[in-house]
mmCIF file of C-alpha atoms and ligand atoms in Angstrom:
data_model
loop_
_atom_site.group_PDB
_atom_site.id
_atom_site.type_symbol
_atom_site.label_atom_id
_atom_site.label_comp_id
_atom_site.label_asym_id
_atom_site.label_seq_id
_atom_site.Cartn_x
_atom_site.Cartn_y
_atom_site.Cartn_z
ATOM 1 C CA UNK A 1 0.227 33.974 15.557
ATOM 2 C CA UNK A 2 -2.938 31.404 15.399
ATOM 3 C CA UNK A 3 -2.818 31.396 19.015
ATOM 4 C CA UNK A 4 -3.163 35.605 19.126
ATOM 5 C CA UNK A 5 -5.121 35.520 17.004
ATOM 6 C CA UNK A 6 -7.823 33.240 18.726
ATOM 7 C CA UNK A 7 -6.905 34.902 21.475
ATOM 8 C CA UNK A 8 -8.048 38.459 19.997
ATOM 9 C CA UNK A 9 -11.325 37.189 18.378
ATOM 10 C CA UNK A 10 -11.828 36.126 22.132
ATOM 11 C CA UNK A 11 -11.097 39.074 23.752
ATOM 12 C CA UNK A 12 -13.263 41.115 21.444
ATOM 13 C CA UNK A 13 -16.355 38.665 21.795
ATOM 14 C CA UNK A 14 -16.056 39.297 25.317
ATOM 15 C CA UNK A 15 -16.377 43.123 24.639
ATOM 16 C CA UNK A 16 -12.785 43.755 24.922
ATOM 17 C CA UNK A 17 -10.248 46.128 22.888
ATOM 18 C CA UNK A 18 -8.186 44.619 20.847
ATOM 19 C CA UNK A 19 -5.354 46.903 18.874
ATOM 20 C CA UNK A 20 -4.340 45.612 15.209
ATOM 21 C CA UNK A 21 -1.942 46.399 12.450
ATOM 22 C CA UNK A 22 -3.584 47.886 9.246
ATOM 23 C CA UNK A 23 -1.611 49.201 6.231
ATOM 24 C CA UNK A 24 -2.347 52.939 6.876
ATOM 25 C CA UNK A 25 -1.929 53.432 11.510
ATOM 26 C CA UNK A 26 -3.232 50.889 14.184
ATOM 27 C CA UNK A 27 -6.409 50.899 15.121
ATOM 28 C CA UNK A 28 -7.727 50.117 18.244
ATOM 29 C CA UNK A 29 -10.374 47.744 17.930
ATOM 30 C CA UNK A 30 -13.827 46.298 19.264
ATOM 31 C CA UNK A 31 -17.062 44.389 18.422
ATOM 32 C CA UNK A 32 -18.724 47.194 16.317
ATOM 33 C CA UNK A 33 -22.125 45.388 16.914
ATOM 34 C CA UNK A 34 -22.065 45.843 20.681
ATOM 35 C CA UNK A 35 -22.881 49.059 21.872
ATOM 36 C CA UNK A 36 -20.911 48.312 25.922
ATOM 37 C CA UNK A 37 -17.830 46.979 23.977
ATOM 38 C CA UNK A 38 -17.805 50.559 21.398
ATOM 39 C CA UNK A 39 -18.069 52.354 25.140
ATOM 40 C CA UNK A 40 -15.410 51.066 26.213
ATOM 41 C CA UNK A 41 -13.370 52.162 23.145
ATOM 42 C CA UNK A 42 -14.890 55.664 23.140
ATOM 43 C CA UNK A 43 -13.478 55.776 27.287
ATOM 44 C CA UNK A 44 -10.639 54.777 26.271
ATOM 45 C CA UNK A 45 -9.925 56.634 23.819
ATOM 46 C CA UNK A 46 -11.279 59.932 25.394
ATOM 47 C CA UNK A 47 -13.151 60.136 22.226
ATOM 48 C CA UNK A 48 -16.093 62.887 22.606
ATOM 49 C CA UNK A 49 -19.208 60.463 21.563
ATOM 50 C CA UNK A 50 -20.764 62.812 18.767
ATOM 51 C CA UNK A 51 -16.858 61.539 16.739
ATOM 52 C CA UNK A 52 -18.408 58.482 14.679
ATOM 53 C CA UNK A 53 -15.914 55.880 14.369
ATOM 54 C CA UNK A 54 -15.055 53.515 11.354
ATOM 55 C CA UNK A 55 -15.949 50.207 11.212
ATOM 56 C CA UNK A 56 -13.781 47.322 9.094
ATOM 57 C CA UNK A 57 -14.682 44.460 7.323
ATOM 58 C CA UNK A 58 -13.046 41.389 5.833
ATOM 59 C CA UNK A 59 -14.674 41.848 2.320
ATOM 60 C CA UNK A 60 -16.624 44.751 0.360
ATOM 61 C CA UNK A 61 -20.040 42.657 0.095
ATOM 62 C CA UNK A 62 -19.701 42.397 3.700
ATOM 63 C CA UNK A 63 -19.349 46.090 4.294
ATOM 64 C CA UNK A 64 -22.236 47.153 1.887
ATOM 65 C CA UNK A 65 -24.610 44.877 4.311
ATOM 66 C CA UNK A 66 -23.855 47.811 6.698
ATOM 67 C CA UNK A 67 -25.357 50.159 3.973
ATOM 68 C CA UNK A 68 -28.767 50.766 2.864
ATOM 69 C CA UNK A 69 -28.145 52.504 -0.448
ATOM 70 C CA UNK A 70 -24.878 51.606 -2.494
ATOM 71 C CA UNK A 71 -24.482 53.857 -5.421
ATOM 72 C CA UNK A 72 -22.657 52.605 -8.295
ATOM 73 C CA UNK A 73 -19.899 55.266 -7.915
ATOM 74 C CA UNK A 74 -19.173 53.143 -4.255
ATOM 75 C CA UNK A 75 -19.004 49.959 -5.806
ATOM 76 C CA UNK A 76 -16.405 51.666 -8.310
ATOM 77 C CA UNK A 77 -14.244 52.696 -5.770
ATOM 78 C CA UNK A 78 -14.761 49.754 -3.877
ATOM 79 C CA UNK A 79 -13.756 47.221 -6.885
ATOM 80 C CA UNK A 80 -10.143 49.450 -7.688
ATOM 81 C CA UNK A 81 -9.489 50.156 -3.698
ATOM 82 C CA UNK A 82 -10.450 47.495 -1.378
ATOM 83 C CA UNK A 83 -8.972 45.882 0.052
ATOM 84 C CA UNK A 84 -6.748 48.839 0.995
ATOM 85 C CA UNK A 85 -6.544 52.468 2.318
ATOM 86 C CA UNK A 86 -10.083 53.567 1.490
ATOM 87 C CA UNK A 87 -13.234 54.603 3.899
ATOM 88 C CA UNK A 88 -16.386 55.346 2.272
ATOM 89 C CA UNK A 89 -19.481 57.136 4.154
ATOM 90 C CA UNK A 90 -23.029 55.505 3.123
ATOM 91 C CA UNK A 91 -25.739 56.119 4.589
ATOM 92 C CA UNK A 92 -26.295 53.288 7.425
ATOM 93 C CA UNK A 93 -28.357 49.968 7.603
ATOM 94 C CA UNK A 94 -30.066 49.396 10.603
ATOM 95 C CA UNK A 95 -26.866 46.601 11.429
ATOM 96 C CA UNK A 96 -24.980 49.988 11.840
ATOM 97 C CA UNK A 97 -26.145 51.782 15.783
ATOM 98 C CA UNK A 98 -25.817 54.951 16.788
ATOM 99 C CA UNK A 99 -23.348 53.814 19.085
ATOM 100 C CA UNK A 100 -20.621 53.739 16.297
ATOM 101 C CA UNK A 101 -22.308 56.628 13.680
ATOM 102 C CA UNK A 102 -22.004 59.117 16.401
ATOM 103 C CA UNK A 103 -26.075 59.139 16.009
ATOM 104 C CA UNK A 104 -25.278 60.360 12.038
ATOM 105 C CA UNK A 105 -27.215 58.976 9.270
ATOM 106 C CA UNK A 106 -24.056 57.659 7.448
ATOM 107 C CA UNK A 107 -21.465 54.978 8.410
ATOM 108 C CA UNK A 108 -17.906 54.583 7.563
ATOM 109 C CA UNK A 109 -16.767 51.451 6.658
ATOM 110 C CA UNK A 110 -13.164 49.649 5.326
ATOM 111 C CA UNK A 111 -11.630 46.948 4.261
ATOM 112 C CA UNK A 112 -7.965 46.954 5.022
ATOM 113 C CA UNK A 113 -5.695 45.283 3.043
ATOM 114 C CA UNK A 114 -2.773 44.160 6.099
ATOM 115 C CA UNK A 115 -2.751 40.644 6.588
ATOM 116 C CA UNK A 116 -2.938 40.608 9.922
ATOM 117 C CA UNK A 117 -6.177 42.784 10.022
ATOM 118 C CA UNK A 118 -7.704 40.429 7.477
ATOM 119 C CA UNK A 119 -6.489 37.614 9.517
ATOM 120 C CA UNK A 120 -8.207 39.083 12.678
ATOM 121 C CA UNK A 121 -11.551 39.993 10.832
ATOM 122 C CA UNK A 122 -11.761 36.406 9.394
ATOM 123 C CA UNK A 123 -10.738 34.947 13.078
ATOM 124 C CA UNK A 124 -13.471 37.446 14.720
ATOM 125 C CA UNK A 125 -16.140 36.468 11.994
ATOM 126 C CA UNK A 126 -17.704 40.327 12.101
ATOM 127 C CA UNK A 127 -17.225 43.610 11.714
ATOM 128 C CA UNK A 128 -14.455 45.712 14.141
ATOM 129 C CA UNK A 129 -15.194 49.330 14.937
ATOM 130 C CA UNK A 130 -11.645 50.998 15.121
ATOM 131 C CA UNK A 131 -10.465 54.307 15.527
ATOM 132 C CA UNK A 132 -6.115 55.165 15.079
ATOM 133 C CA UNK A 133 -4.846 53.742 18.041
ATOM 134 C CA UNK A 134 -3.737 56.648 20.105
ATOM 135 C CA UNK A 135 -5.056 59.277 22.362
ATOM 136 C CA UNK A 136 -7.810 61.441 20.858
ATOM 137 C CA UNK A 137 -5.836 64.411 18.726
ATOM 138 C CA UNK A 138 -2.869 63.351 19.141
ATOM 139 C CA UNK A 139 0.257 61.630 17.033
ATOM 140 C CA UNK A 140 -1.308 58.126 15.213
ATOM 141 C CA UNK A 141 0.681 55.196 15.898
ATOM 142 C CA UNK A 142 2.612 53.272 13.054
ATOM 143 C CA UNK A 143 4.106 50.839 15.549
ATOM 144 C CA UNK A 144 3.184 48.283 18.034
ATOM 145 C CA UNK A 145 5.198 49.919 20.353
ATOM 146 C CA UNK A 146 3.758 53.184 19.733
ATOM 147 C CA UNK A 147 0.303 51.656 20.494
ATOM 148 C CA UNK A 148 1.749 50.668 23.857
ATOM 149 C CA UNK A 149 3.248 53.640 24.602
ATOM 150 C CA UNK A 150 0.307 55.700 24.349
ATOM 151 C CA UNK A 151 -2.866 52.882 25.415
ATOM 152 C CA UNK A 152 -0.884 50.458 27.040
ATOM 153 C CA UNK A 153 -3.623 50.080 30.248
ATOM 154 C CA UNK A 154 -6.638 50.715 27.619
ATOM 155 C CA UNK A 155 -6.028 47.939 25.585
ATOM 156 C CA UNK A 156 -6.484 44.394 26.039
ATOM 157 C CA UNK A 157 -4.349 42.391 23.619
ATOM 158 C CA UNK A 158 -1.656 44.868 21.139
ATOM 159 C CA UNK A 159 -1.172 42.623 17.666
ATOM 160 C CA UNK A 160 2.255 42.831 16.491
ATOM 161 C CA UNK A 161 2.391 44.047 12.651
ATOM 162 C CA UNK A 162 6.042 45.896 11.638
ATOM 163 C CA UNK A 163 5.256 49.237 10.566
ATOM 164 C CA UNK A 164 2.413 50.677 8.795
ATOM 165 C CA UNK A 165 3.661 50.332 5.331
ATOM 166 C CA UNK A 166 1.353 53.775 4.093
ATOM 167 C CA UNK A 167 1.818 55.362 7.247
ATOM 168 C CA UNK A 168 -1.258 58.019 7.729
ATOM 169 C CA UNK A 169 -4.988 57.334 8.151
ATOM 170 C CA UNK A 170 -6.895 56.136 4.916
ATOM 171 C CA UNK A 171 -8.728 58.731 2.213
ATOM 172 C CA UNK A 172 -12.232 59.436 3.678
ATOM 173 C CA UNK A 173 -14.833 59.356 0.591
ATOM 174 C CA UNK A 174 -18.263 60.860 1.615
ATOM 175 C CA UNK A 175 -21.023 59.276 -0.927
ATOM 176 C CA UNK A 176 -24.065 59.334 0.918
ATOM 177 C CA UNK A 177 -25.138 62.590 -1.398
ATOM 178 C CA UNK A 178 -25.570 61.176 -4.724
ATOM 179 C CA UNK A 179 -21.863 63.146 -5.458
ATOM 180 C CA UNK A 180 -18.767 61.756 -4.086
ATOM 181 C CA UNK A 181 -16.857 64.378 -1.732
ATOM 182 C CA UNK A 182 -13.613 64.048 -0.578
ATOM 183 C CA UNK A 183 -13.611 64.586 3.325
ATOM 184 C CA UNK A 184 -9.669 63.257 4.288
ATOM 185 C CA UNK A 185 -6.916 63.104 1.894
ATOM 186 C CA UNK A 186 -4.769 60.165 2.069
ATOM 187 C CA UNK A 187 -2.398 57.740 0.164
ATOM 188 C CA UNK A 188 -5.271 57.215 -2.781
ATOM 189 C CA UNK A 189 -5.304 60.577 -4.152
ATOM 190 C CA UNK A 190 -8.292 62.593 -5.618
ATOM 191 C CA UNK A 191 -7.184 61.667 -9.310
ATOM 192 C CA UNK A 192 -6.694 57.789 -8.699
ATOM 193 C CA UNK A 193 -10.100 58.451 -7.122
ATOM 194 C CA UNK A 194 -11.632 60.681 -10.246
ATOM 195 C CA UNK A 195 -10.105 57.666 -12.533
ATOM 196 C CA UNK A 196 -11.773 55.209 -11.129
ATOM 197 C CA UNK A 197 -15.160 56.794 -10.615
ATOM 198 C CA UNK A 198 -15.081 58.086 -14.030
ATOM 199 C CA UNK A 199 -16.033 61.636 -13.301
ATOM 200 C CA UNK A 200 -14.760 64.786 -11.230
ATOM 201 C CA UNK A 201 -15.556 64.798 -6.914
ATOM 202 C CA UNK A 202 -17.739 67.375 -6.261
ATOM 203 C CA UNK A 203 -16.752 70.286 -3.760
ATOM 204 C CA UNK A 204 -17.625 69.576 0.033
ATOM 205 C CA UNK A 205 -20.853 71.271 0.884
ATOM 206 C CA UNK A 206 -21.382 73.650 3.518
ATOM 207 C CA UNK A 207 -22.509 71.687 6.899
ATOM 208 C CA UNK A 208 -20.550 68.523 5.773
ATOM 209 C CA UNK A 209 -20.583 65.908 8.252
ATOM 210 C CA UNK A 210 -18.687 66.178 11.176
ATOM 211 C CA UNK A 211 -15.072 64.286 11.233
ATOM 212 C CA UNK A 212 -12.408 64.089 13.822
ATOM 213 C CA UNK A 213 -9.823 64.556 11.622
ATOM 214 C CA UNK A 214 -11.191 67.522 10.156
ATOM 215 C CA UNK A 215 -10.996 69.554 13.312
ATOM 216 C CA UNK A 216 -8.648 72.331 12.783
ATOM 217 C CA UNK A 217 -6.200 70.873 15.496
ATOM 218 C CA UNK A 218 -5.324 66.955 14.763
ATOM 219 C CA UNK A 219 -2.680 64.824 14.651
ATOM 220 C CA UNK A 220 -0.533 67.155 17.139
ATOM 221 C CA UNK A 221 2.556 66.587 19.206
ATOM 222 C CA UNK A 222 2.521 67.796 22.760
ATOM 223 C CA UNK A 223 5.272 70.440 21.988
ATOM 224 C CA UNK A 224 4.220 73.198 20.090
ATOM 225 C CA UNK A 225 4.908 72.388 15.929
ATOM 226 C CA UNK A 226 4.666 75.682 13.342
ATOM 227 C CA UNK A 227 5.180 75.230 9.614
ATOM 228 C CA UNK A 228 7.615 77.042 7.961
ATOM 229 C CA UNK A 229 8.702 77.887 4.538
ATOM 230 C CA UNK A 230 12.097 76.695 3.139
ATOM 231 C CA UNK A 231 13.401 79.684 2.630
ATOM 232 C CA UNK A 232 12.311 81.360 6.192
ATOM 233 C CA UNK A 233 13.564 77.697 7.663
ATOM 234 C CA UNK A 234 16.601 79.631 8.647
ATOM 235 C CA UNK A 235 15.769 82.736 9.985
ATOM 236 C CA UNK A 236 13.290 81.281 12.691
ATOM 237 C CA UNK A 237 15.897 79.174 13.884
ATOM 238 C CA UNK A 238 18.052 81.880 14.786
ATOM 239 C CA UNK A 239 14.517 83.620 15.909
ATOM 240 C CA UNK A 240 13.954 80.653 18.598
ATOM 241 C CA UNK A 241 17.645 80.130 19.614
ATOM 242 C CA UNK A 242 18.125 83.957 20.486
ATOM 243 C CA UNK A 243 14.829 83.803 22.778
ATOM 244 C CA UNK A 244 16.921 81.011 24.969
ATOM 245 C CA UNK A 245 14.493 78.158 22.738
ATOM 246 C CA UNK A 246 15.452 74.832 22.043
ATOM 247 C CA UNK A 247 14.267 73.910 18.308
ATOM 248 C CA UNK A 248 13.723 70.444 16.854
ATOM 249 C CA UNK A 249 13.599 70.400 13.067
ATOM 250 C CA UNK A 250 11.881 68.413 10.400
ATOM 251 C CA UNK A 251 13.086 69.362 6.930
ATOM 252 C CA UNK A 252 14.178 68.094 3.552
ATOM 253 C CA UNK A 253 17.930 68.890 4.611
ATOM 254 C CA UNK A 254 20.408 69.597 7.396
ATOM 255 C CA UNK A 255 19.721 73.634 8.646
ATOM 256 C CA UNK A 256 22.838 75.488 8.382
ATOM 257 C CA UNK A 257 22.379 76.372 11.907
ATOM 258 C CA UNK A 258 23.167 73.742 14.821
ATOM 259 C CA UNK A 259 19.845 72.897 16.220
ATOM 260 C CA UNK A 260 19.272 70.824 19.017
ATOM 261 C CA UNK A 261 17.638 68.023 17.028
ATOM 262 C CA UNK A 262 16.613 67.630 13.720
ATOM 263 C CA UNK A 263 15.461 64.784 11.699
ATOM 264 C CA UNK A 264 15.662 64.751 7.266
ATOM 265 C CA UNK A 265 12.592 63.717 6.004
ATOM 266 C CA UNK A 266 12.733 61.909 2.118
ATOM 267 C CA UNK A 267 11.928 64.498 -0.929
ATOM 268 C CA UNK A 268 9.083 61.662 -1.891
ATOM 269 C CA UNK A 269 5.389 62.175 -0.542
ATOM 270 C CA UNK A 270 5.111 58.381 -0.372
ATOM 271 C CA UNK A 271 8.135 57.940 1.693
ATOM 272 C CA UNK A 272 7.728 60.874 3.839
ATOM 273 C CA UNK A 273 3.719 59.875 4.633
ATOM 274 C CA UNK A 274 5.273 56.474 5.899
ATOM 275 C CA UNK A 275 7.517 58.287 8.333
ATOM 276 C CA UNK A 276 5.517 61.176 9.282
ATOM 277 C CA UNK A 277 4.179 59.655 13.030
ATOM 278 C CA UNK A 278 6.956 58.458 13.862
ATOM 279 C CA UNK A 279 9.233 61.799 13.177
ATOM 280 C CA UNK A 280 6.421 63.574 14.894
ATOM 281 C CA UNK A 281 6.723 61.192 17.785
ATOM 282 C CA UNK A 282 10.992 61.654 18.039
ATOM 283 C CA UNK A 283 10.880 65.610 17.881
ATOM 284 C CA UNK A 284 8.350 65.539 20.543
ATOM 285 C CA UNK A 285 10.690 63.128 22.649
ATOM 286 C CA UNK A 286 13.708 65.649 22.090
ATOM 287 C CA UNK A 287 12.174 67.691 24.775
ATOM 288 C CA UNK A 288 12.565 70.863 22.821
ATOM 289 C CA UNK A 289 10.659 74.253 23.432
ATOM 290 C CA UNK A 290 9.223 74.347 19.371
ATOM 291 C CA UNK A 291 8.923 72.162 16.847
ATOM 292 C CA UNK A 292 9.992 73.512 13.310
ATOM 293 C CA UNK A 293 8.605 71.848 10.305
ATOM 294 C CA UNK A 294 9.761 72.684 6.760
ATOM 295 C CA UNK A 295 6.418 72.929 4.566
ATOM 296 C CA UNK A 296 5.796 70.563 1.697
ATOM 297 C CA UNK A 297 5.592 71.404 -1.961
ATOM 298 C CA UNK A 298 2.126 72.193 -2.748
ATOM 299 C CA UNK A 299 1.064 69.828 -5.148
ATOM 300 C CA UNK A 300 -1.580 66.976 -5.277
ATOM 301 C CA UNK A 301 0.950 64.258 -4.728
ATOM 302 C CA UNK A 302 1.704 66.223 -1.268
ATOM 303 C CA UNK A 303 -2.213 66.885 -0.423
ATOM 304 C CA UNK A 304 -2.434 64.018 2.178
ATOM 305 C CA UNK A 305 0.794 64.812 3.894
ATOM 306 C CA UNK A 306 0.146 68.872 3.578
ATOM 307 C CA UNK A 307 -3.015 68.164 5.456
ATOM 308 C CA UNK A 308 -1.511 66.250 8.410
ATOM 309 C CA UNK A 309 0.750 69.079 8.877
ATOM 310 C CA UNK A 310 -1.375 71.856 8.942
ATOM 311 C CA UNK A 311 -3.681 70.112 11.383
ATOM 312 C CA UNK A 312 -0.338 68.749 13.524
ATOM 313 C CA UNK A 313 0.822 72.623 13.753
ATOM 314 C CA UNK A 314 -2.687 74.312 14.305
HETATM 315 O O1 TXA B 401 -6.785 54.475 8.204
HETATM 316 C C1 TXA B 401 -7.734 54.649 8.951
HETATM 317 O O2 TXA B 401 -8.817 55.120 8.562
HETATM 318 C C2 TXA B 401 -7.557 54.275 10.438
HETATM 319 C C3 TXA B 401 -7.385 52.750 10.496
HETATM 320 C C4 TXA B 401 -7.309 52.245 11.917
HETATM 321 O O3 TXA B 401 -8.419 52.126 9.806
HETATM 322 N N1 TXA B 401 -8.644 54.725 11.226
HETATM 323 C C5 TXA B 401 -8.852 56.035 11.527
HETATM 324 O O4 TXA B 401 -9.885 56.231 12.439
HETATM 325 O O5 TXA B 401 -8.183 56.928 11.092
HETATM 326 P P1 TXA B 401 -10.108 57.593 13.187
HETATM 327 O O6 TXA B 401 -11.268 57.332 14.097
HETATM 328 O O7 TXA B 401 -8.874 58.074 13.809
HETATM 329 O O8 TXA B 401 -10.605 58.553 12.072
HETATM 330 C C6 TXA B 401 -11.806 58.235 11.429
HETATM 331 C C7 TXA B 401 -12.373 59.442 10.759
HETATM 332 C C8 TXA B 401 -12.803 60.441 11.773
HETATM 333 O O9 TXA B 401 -12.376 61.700 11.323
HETATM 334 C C9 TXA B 401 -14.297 60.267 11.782
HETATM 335 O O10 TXA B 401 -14.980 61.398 12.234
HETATM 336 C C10 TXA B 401 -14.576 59.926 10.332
HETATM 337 O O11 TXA B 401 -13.541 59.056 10.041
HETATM 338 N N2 TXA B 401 -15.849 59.245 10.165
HETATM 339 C C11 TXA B 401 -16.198 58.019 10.574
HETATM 340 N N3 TXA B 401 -17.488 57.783 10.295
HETATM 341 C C12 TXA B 401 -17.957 58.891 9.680
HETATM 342 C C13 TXA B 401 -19.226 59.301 9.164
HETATM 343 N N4 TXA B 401 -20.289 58.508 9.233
HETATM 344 N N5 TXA B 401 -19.320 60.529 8.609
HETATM 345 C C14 TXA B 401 -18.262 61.354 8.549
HETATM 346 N N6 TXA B 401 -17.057 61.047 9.021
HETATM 347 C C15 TXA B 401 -16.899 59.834 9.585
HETATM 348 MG MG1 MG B 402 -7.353 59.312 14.431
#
């Protein structure tokens, strides 16, 4: 692992894109201070160049150097979250280019908690501009192996890391306002967040900053995904097997129909979060016509996951 690891910090002094476990997806990585080297991981990504990208750090003071106003309520959130799944949006320092803000005023920036991210960061000695490492809109990758499948000529080096133990992107927390505005739910949910800052987020204003993962369509499979309630789960089965369809399934339990594929998905937010991509990726490999995806409960605990399955069947 030294020896990767060397040979990553390498590859991304040279400008080069280096992919890396974190706790929440892969990310695809690259020097965030050098505007050719975030080019190259726009191209290869296929990542329209207005989409600003998030940049990680080894430690919090490090990140704030990126920032040129830190309000309290960001060093809160900082001291309970980092390292871990949390982005915060401050408005930039001059360290931070257009080149990775998308030419915004603010700048994302984390500090993941996975070893071998820190590892990498410490090895690199700077900060890493990363987007999820797959193609632009499509399934994020929770394995090496789904990193390879999908940018297997785009990147340079692929560092091995087991599966992402959270499983979907981190919670996106907009402060550059003065209020703090929740712009992606994730696995730090908006009452861990409220507890820590000590007060309630405020609603997201009209003409919020732009985010990738706030277009409507996100996170999608190639085959075509709907969401349906439990207790309809059964009649659009028969609906799609009548037409001549083949159905893959995601639910909480076996259909009482055969169905070409299905896959049971655990009753536990936590548990299903950490599977999500990979499901996604395995009904999309069935082959199948549709994919059929039993909705979540509605509640807070389910926001994060709710909200990649909307966007995944949009
Ligand atoms: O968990 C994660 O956040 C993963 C891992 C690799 O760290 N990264 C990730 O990156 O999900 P990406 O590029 O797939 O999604 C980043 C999101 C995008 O929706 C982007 O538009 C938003 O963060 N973002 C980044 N900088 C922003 C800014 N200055 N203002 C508003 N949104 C921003
Ligand atoms: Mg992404």
């Amino acid at each position: 692992m030294a020896d990767e690891l060397a040979r990553a910090a390498r590859l991304l002094r040279e400008g080069r894109l280096v992919a890396f476990p974190t706790e929440t997806v892969y990310g695809l990585g690259a020097d965030a201070s050098s505007a050719a080297a975030v080019a190259r991981l726009y191209a290869a990504k296929r990542r329209p160049l207005d989409h600003p990208v998030i940049v990680h750090f080894a430690a919090a003071e490090d990140a704030f150097a990126w920032a040129r106003e830190v309000p309290q309520a960001a060093r809160k959130l900082a001291t309970t979250f980092w390292p871990g799944p949390l982005t915060l949006i401050l408005k930039r320092s001059p360290k931070a280019g257009d080149f990775v803000t998308g030419g915004q005023d603010t700048v994302g920036l984390r500090v993941p908690s996975h070893p071998v991210a820190q590892a990498l960061l410490r090895e690199f000695r700077g900060p890493i501009a990363a987007p999820s490492a797959n193609r632009f809109g499509e399934v994020s990758a929770t394995t090496a192996a789904h990193v390879r499948e999908d940018l297997a000529a785009e990147a340079d080096l692929v560092l091995e890391g087991g599966q992402s133990d959270i499983g979907i992107e981190s919670t996106i927390v907009e402060l550059s306002g003065g209020k703090a505005v929740l712009l992606r739910p994730g696995h730090i949910g908006a009452s861990e967040l409220e507890a820590a800052l000590g007060e309630k987020l405020a609603e997201r204003p009209a003409g919020a900053p732009r985010h990738s993962g706030g277009l409507e369509r996100h996170y999608a499979p190639r085959t075509r995904a709907q969401l349906v309630a439990p207790h309809e789960l059964d009649a659009q089965i028969s609906k799609w097997l009548a037409q001549g369809s083949e159905v893959a399934v995601l639910a909480f339990s076996r259909p009482d129909q055969r169905v070409d594929f299905w896959l049971r998905m655990p009753q536990d937010p936590v548990a299903y979060a950490q599977k999500l991509y990979a499901a996604l990726r395995e009904l999309d490999g069935a082959g199948c016509a549709r994919i059929l995806i039993e909705t979540p409960p509605q509640d807070e605990r389910w926001a994060a996951v709710g909200d990649r399955l909307r966007r995944a069947a949009a």
